[in-house]
PDB file of N, CA, C and O in Angstrom:
ATOM      1  N   MET D   8       7.242 -87.043  97.016  1.00  0.00           N
ATOM      2  CA  MET D   8       6.130 -86.558  97.801  1.00  0.00           C
ATOM      3  C   MET D   8       4.948 -86.323  96.864  1.00  0.00           C
ATOM      4  O   MET D   8       5.098 -85.767  95.793  1.00  0.00           O
ATOM      5  N   ARG D   9       3.829 -86.739  97.293  1.00  0.00           N
ATOM      6  CA  ARG D   9       2.602 -86.604  96.510  1.00  0.00           C
ATOM      7  C   ARG D   9       1.860 -85.338  96.918  1.00  0.00           C
ATOM      8  O   ARG D   9       1.674 -85.088  98.099  1.00  0.00           O
ATOM      9  N   LYS D  10       1.470 -84.556  95.944  1.00  0.00           N
ATOM     10  CA  LYS D  10       0.720 -83.328  96.234  1.00  0.00           C
ATOM     11  C   LYS D  10      -0.758 -83.589  96.025  1.00  0.00           C
ATOM     12  O   LYS D  10      -1.158 -84.212  95.065  1.00  0.00           O
ATOM     13  N   LEU D  11      -1.534 -83.115  96.936  1.00  0.00           N
ATOM     14  CA  LEU D  11      -2.978 -83.215  96.817  1.00  0.00           C
ATOM     15  C   LEU D  11      -3.538 -81.835  96.518  1.00  0.00           C
ATOM     16  O   LEU D  11      -3.167 -80.854  97.141  1.00  0.00           O
ATOM     17  N   TYR D  12      -4.408 -81.792  95.544  1.00  0.00           N
ATOM     18  CA  TYR D  12      -5.043 -80.529  95.184  1.00  0.00           C
ATOM     19  C   TYR D  12      -6.527 -80.642  95.480  1.00  0.00           C
ATOM     20  O   TYR D  12      -7.162 -81.636  95.187  1.00  0.00           O
ATOM     21  N   ARG D  13      -7.053 -79.602  96.037  1.00  0.00           N
ATOM     22  CA  ARG D  13      -8.476 -79.573  96.341  1.00  0.00           C
ATOM     23  C   ARG D  13      -9.098 -78.414  95.578  1.00  0.00           C
ATOM     24  O   ARG D  13      -8.632 -77.287  95.669  1.00  0.00           O
ATOM     25  N   PHE D  14     -10.126 -78.714  94.836  1.00  0.00           N
ATOM     26  CA  PHE D  14     -10.814 -77.695  94.066  1.00  0.00           C
ATOM     27  C   PHE D  14     -12.213 -77.528  94.619  1.00  0.00           C
ATOM     28  O   PHE D  14     -12.907 -78.505  94.856  1.00  0.00           O
ATOM     29  N   LEU D  15     -12.589 -76.306  94.790  1.00  0.00           N
ATOM     30  CA  LEU D  15     -13.932 -75.995  95.253  1.00  0.00           C
ATOM     31  C   LEU D  15     -14.680 -75.348  94.096  1.00  0.00           C
ATOM     32  O   LEU D  15     -14.294 -74.293  93.611  1.00  0.00           O
ATOM     33  N   LEU D  16     -15.714 -76.017  93.637  1.00  0.00           N
ATOM     34  CA  LEU D  16     -16.525 -75.459  92.560  1.00  0.00           C
ATOM     35  C   LEU D  16     -17.691 -74.711  93.167  1.00  0.00           C
ATOM     36  O   LEU D  16     -18.404 -75.239  94.001  1.00  0.00           O
ATOM     37  N   GLN D  17     -17.850 -73.501  92.739  1.00  0.00           N
ATOM     38  CA  GLN D  17     -18.902 -72.650  93.277  1.00  0.00           C
ATOM     39  C   GLN D  17     -19.887 -72.320  92.170  1.00  0.00           C
ATOM     40  O   GLN D  17     -19.495 -71.924  91.087  1.00  0.00           O
ATOM     41  N   ALA D  18     -21.136 -72.506  92.431  1.00  0.00           N
ATOM     42  CA  ALA D  18     -22.168 -72.142  91.456  1.00  0.00           C
ATOM     43  C   ALA D  18     -22.443 -70.640  91.581  1.00  0.00           C
ATOM     44  O   ALA D  18     -22.664 -70.133  92.675  1.00  0.00           O
ATOM     45  N   CYS D  19     -22.399 -69.967  90.456  1.00  0.00           N
ATOM     46  CA  CYS D  19     -22.662 -68.529  90.460  1.00  0.00           C
ATOM     47  C   CYS D  19     -24.165 -68.280  90.546  1.00  0.00           C
ATOM     48  O   CYS D  19     -24.967 -69.035  90.036  1.00  0.00           O
ATOM     49  N   THR D  20     -24.520 -67.184  91.192  1.00  0.00           N
ATOM     50  CA  THR D  20     -25.912 -66.772  91.234  1.00  0.00           C
ATOM     51  C   THR D  20     -26.272 -66.130  89.895  1.00  0.00           C
ATOM     52  O   THR D  20     -25.390 -65.737  89.129  1.00  0.00           O
ATOM     53  N   ASP D  21     -27.551 -66.036  89.603  1.00  0.00           N
ATOM     54  CA  ASP D  21     -27.976 -65.398  88.360  1.00  0.00           C
ATOM     55  C   ASP D  21     -27.392 -64.000  88.266  1.00  0.00           C
ATOM     56  O   ASP D  21     -27.428 -63.234  89.225  1.00  0.00           O
ATOM     57  N   GLY D  22     -26.826 -63.706  87.104  1.00  0.00           N
ATOM     58  CA  GLY D  22     -26.280 -62.375  86.873  1.00  0.00           C
ATOM     59  C   GLY D  22     -24.791 -62.268  87.082  1.00  0.00           C
ATOM     60  O   GLY D  22     -24.217 -61.209  86.887  1.00  0.00           O
ATOM     61  N   THR D  23     -24.128 -63.362  87.482  1.00  0.00           N
ATOM     62  CA  THR D  23     -22.678 -63.345  87.648  1.00  0.00           C
ATOM     63  C   THR D  23     -22.060 -64.546  86.939  1.00  0.00           C
ATOM     64  O   THR D  23     -22.726 -65.526  86.649  1.00  0.00           O
ATOM     65  N   PHE D  24     -20.758 -64.448  86.658  1.00  0.00           N
ATOM     66  CA  PHE D  24     -20.048 -65.543  86.000  1.00  0.00           C
ATOM     67  C   PHE D  24     -18.556 -65.429  86.248  1.00  0.00           C
ATOM     68  O   PHE D  24     -18.075 -64.454  86.818  1.00  0.00           O
ATOM     69  N   GLY D  25     -17.822 -66.450  85.816  1.00  0.00           N
ATOM     70  CA  GLY D  25     -16.363 -66.439  85.867  1.00  0.00           C
ATOM     71  C   GLY D  25     -15.802 -66.980  87.167  1.00  0.00           C
ATOM     72  O   GLY D  25     -16.517 -67.506  88.014  1.00  0.00           O
ATOM     73  N   ASN D  26     -14.472 -66.858  87.286  1.00  0.00           N
ATOM     74  CA  ASN D  26     -13.790 -67.303  88.497  1.00  0.00           C
ATOM     75  C   ASN D  26     -14.327 -66.571  89.711  1.00  0.00           C
ATOM     76  O   ASN D  26     -14.389 -65.344  89.725  1.00  0.00           O
ATOM     77  N   ASN D  27     -14.724 -67.322  90.696  1.00  0.00           N
ATOM     78  CA  ASN D  27     -15.279 -66.762  91.929  1.00  0.00           C
ATOM     79  C   ASN D  27     -16.496 -65.880  91.689  1.00  0.00           C
ATOM     80  O   ASN D  27     -16.841 -65.048  92.521  1.00  0.00           O
ATOM     81  N   CYS D  28     -17.119 -66.020  90.528  1.00  0.00           N
ATOM     82  CA  CYS D  28     -18.343 -65.264  90.189  1.00  0.00           C
ATOM     83  C   CYS D  28     -18.146 -63.765  90.339  1.00  0.00           C
ATOM     84  O   CYS D  28     -19.052 -63.040  90.735  1.00  0.00           O
ATOM     85  N   GLU D  29     -16.964 -63.278  89.975  1.00  0.00           N
ATOM     86  CA  GLU D  29     -16.627 -61.864  90.179  1.00  0.00           C
ATOM     87  C   GLU D  29     -17.100 -60.947  89.063  1.00  0.00           C
ATOM     88  O   GLU D  29     -17.068 -59.733  89.209  1.00  0.00           O
ATOM     89  N   GLN D  30     -17.535 -61.503  87.931  1.00  0.00           N
ATOM     90  CA  GLN D  30     -17.945 -60.664  86.815  1.00  0.00           C
ATOM     91  C   GLN D  30     -19.463 -60.664  86.690  1.00  0.00           C
ATOM     92  O   GLN D  30     -20.121 -61.636  87.034  1.00  0.00           O
ATOM     93  N   THR D  31     -19.997 -59.559  86.200  1.00  0.00           N
ATOM     94  CA  THR D  31     -21.450 -59.457  86.052  1.00  0.00           C
ATOM     95  C   THR D  31     -21.846 -59.658  84.590  1.00  0.00           C
ATOM     96  O   THR D  31     -21.093 -59.334  83.678  1.00  0.00           O
ATOM     97  N   CYS D  32     -23.033 -60.178  84.407  1.00  0.00           N
ATOM     98  CA  CYS D  32     -23.562 -60.413  83.068  1.00  0.00           C
ATOM     99  C   CYS D  32     -23.859 -59.092  82.378  1.00  0.00           C
ATOM    100  O   CYS D  32     -24.084 -58.064  83.038  1.00  0.00           O
ATOM    101  N   GLY D  33     -23.912 -59.167  81.049  1.00  0.00           N
ATOM    102  CA  GLY D  33     -24.295 -58.006  80.256  1.00  0.00           C
ATOM    103  C   GLY D  33     -25.808 -57.891  80.192  1.00  0.00           C
ATOM    104  O   GLY D  33     -26.531 -58.369  81.077  1.00  0.00           O
ATOM    105  N   TYR D  34     -26.282 -57.287  79.125  1.00  0.00           N
ATOM    106  CA  TYR D  34     -27.707 -57.019  78.961  1.00  0.00           C
ATOM    107  C   TYR D  34     -28.337 -58.081  78.062  1.00  0.00           C
ATOM    108  O   TYR D  34     -28.549 -57.864  76.876  1.00  0.00           O
ATOM    109  N   CYS D  35     -28.624 -59.242  78.648  1.00  0.00           N
ATOM    110  CA  CYS D  35     -29.229 -60.349  77.909  1.00  0.00           C
ATOM    111  C   CYS D  35     -30.707 -60.070  77.665  1.00  0.00           C
ATOM    112  O   CYS D  35     -31.402 -59.576  78.548  1.00  0.00           O
ATOM    113  N   ASN D  36     -31.172 -60.425  76.471  1.00  0.00           N
ATOM    114  CA  ASN D  36     -32.562 -60.206  76.105  1.00  0.00           C
ATOM    115  C   ASN D  36     -33.493 -61.162  76.845  1.00  0.00           C
ATOM    116  O   ASN D  36     -34.520 -60.766  77.350  1.00  0.00           O
ATOM    117  N   VAL D  37     -33.129 -62.417  76.900  1.00  0.00           N
ATOM    118  CA  VAL D  37     -33.954 -63.422  77.550  1.00  0.00           C
ATOM    119  C   VAL D  37     -33.079 -64.213  78.514  1.00  0.00           C
ATOM    120  O   VAL D  37     -32.016 -64.685  78.142  1.00  0.00           O
ATOM    121  N   GLY D  38     -33.513 -64.359  79.731  1.00  0.00           N
ATOM    122  CA  GLY D  38     -32.764 -65.154  80.697  1.00  0.00           C
ATOM    123  C   GLY D  38     -31.502 -64.474  81.181  1.00  0.00           C
ATOM    124  O   GLY D  38     -31.367 -63.257  81.129  1.00  0.00           O
ATOM    125  N   VAL D  39     -30.586 -65.285  81.631  1.00  0.00           N
ATOM    126  CA  VAL D  39     -29.321 -64.779  82.174  1.00  0.00           C
ATOM    127  C   VAL D  39     -28.168 -65.332  81.353  1.00  0.00           C
ATOM    128  O   VAL D  39     -28.340 -66.201  80.513  1.00  0.00           O
ATOM    129  N   CYS D  40     -26.983 -64.859  81.640  1.00  0.00           N
ATOM    130  CA  CYS D  40     -25.818 -65.320  80.904  1.00  0.00           C
ATOM    131  C   CYS D  40     -25.291 -66.640  81.467  1.00  0.00           C
ATOM    132  O   CYS D  40     -25.667 -67.066  82.557  1.00  0.00           O
ATOM    133  N   SER D  41     -24.394 -67.233  80.708  1.00  0.00           N
ATOM    134  CA  SER D  41     -23.749 -68.477  81.135  1.00  0.00           C
ATOM    135  C   SER D  41     -22.900 -68.201  82.368  1.00  0.00           C
ATOM    136  O   SER D  41     -22.112 -67.252  82.378  1.00  0.00           O
ATOM    137  N   PRO D  42     -22.995 -69.018  83.412  1.00  0.00           N
ATOM    138  CA  PRO D  42     -22.170 -68.812  84.598  1.00  0.00           C
ATOM    139  C   PRO D  42     -20.700 -69.128  84.344  1.00  0.00           C
ATOM    140  O   PRO D  42     -19.844 -68.780  85.143  1.00  0.00           O
ATOM    141  N   VAL D  43     -20.405 -69.740  83.196  1.00  0.00           N
ATOM    142  CA  VAL D  43     -19.025 -70.103  82.864  1.00  0.00           C
ATOM    143  C   VAL D  43     -18.330 -69.000  82.071  1.00  0.00           C
ATOM    144  O   VAL D  43     -17.266 -68.521  82.449  1.00  0.00           O
ATOM    145  N   ASN D  44     -18.951 -68.567  80.939  1.00  0.00           N
ATOM    146  CA  ASN D  44     -18.265 -67.616  80.060  1.00  0.00           C
ATOM    147  C   ASN D  44     -18.977 -66.274  79.896  1.00  0.00           C
ATOM    148  O   ASN D  44     -18.492 -65.399  79.196  1.00  0.00           O
ATOM    149  N   GLY D  45     -20.142 -66.099  80.491  1.00  0.00           N
ATOM    150  CA  GLY D  45     -20.836 -64.815  80.454  1.00  0.00           C
ATOM    151  C   GLY D  45     -21.624 -64.523  79.199  1.00  0.00           C
ATOM    152  O   GLY D  45     -22.200 -63.452  79.066  1.00  0.00           O
ATOM    153  N   GLN D  46     -21.683 -65.465  78.257  1.00  0.00           N
ATOM    154  CA  GLN D  46     -22.432 -65.218  77.032  1.00  0.00           C
ATOM    155  C   GLN D  46     -23.920 -65.419  77.272  1.00  0.00           C
ATOM    156  O   GLN D  46     -24.330 -66.330  77.989  1.00  0.00           O
ATOM    157  N   CYS D  47     -24.716 -64.556  76.648  1.00  0.00           N
ATOM    158  CA  CYS D  47     -26.168 -64.659  76.773  1.00  0.00           C
ATOM    159  C   CYS D  47     -26.662 -65.893  76.043  1.00  0.00           C
ATOM    160  O   CYS D  47     -26.136 -66.261  75.001  1.00  0.00           O
ATOM    161  N   GLN D  48     -27.682 -66.508  76.586  1.00  0.00           N
ATOM    162  CA  GLN D  48     -28.226 -67.731  75.993  1.00  0.00           C
ATOM    163  C   GLN D  48     -28.988 -67.450  74.711  1.00  0.00           C
ATOM    164  O   GLN D  48     -29.050 -68.293  73.832  1.00  0.00           O
ATOM    165  N   ASP D  49     -29.584 -66.282  74.589  1.00  0.00           N
ATOM    166  CA  ASP D  49     -30.389 -65.974  73.408  1.00  0.00           C
ATOM    167  C   ASP D  49     -29.754 -64.841  72.614  1.00  0.00           C
ATOM    168  O   ASP D  49     -29.021 -65.063  71.685  1.00  0.00           O
ATOM    169  N   SER D  50     -30.023 -63.628  72.974  1.00  0.00           N
ATOM    170  CA  SER D  50     -29.499 -62.459  72.269  1.00  0.00           C
ATOM    171  C   SER D  50     -29.385 -61.299  73.245  1.00  0.00           C
ATOM    172  O   SER D  50     -29.736 -61.410  74.404  1.00  0.00           O
ATOM    173  N   CYS D  51     -28.870 -60.186  72.732  1.00  0.00           N
ATOM    174  CA  CYS D  51     -28.716 -58.989  73.565  1.00  0.00           C
ATOM    175  C   CYS D  51     -30.001 -58.170  73.564  1.00  0.00           C
ATOM    176  O   CYS D  51     -30.775 -58.207  72.601  1.00  0.00           O
ATOM    177  N   LYS D  52     -30.201 -57.405  74.623  1.00  0.00           N
ATOM    178  CA  LYS D  52     -31.315 -56.458  74.647  1.00  0.00           C
ATOM    179  C   LYS D  52     -31.070 -55.410  73.575  1.00  0.00           C
ATOM    180  O   LYS D  52     -29.923 -55.141  73.201  1.00  0.00           O
ATOM    181  N   PRO D  53     -32.144 -54.798  73.063  1.00  0.00           N
ATOM    182  CA  PRO D  53     -31.969 -53.742  72.069  1.00  0.00           C
ATOM    183  C   PRO D  53     -31.033 -52.650  72.588  1.00  0.00           C
ATOM    184  O   PRO D  53     -31.120 -52.230  73.740  1.00  0.00           O
ATOM    185  N   GLY D  54     -30.116 -52.250  71.724  1.00  0.00           N
ATOM    186  CA  GLY D  54     -29.160 -51.212  72.084  1.00  0.00           C
ATOM    187  C   GLY D  54     -27.830 -51.741  72.585  1.00  0.00           C
ATOM    188  O   GLY D  54     -26.918 -50.974  72.853  1.00  0.00           O
ATOM    189  N   TYR D  55     -27.695 -53.076  72.703  1.00  0.00           N
ATOM    190  CA  TYR D  55     -26.443 -53.681  73.170  1.00  0.00           C
ATOM    191  C   TYR D  55     -25.996 -54.755  72.205  1.00  0.00           C
ATOM    192  O   TYR D  55     -26.800 -55.398  71.538  1.00  0.00           O
ATOM    193  N   SER D  56     -24.680 -54.959  72.115  1.00  0.00           N
ATOM    194  CA  SER D  56     -24.137 -55.974  71.221  1.00  0.00           C
ATOM    195  C   SER D  56     -22.846 -56.527  71.807  1.00  0.00           C
ATOM    196  O   SER D  56     -22.462 -56.186  72.921  1.00  0.00           O
ATOM    197  N   GLY D  57     -22.178 -57.351  71.017  1.00  0.00           N
ATOM    198  CA  GLY D  57     -20.923 -57.956  71.437  1.00  0.00           C
ATOM    199  C   GLY D  57     -21.142 -59.329  72.042  1.00  0.00           C
ATOM    200  O   GLY D  57     -22.278 -59.715  72.336  1.00  0.00           O
ATOM    201  N   PRO D  58     -20.074 -60.087  72.220  1.00  0.00           N
ATOM    202  CA  PRO D  58     -20.204 -61.455  72.727  1.00  0.00           C
ATOM    203  C   PRO D  58     -20.787 -61.529  74.134  1.00  0.00           C
ATOM    204  O   PRO D  58     -21.403 -62.519  74.495  1.00  0.00           O
ATOM    205  N   LEU D  59     -20.613 -60.480  74.918  1.00  0.00           N
ATOM    206  CA  LEU D  59     -21.140 -60.468  76.283  1.00  0.00           C
ATOM    207  C   LEU D  59     -22.288 -59.482  76.466  1.00  0.00           C
ATOM    208  O   LEU D  59     -22.742 -59.244  77.583  1.00  0.00           O
ATOM    209  N   CYS D  60     -22.739 -58.887  75.359  1.00  0.00           N
ATOM    210  CA  CYS D  60     -23.845 -57.910  75.381  1.00  0.00           C
ATOM    211  C   CYS D  60     -23.563 -56.743  76.329  1.00  0.00           C
ATOM    212  O   CYS D  60     -24.451 -56.270  77.044  1.00  0.00           O
ATOM    213  N   LYS D  61     -22.338 -56.271  76.327  1.00  0.00           N
ATOM    214  CA  LYS D  61     -21.971 -55.139  77.171  1.00  0.00           C
ATOM    215  C   LYS D  61     -21.594 -53.902  76.352  1.00  0.00           C
ATOM    216  O   LYS D  61     -21.335 -52.847  76.913  1.00  0.00           O
ATOM    217  N   GLU D  62     -21.552 -54.052  75.030  1.00  0.00           N
ATOM    218  CA  GLU D  62     -21.177 -52.928  74.166  1.00  0.00           C
ATOM    219  C   GLU D  62     -22.436 -52.145  73.802  1.00  0.00           C
ATOM    220  O   GLU D  62     -23.369 -52.681  73.223  1.00  0.00           O
ATOM    221  N   ARG D  63     -22.447 -50.890  74.141  1.00  0.00           N
ATOM    222  CA  ARG D  63     -23.590 -50.022  73.896  1.00  0.00           C
ATOM    223  C   ARG D  63     -23.592 -49.580  72.440  1.00  0.00           C
ATOM    224  O   ARG D  63     -22.584 -49.114  71.913  1.00  0.00           O
ATOM    225  N   GLU D  64     -24.709 -49.760  71.770  1.00  0.00           N
ATOM    226  CA  GLU D  64     -24.864 -49.289  70.392  1.00  0.00           C
ATOM    227  C   GLU D  64     -25.484 -47.908  70.429  1.00  0.00           C
ATOM    228  O   GLU D  64     -26.456 -47.680  71.136  1.00  0.00           O
ATOM    229  N   TYR D  65     -24.918 -46.997  69.681  1.00  0.00           N
ATOM    230  CA  TYR D  65     -25.446 -45.634  69.653  1.00  0.00           C
ATOM    231  C   TYR D  65     -26.153 -45.391  68.333  1.00  0.00           C
ATOM    232  O   TYR D  65     -25.641 -45.693  67.264  1.00  0.00           O
ATOM    233  N   MET D  66     -27.336 -44.882  68.434  1.00  0.00           N
ATOM    234  CA  MET D  66     -28.122 -44.558  67.236  1.00  0.00           C
ATOM    235  C   MET D  66     -27.756 -43.159  66.773  1.00  0.00           C
ATOM    236  O   MET D  66     -27.593 -42.256  67.566  1.00  0.00           O
ATOM    237  N   ILE D  67     -27.663 -42.983  65.475  1.00  0.00           N
ATOM    238  CA  ILE D  67     -27.327 -41.665  64.905  1.00  0.00           C
ATOM    239  C   ILE D  67     -28.573 -41.014  64.388  1.00  0.00           C
ATOM    240  O   ILE D  67     -29.465 -41.575  63.895  1.00  0.00           O
TER     241      ILE D  67
END
């Protein structure tokens, strides 16, 4: 028996990414994050870091 698989690709709106666009982007400095992996295209806004720009940096 042959199995048929149907895949529905959904384009995420700005500010979301991942499977079914369930995750939100971090604090990107310029533009929005990748709809595939959530990484910012440029850099993080001041005060944020990490691969997804969601880690808050605290000043001492």
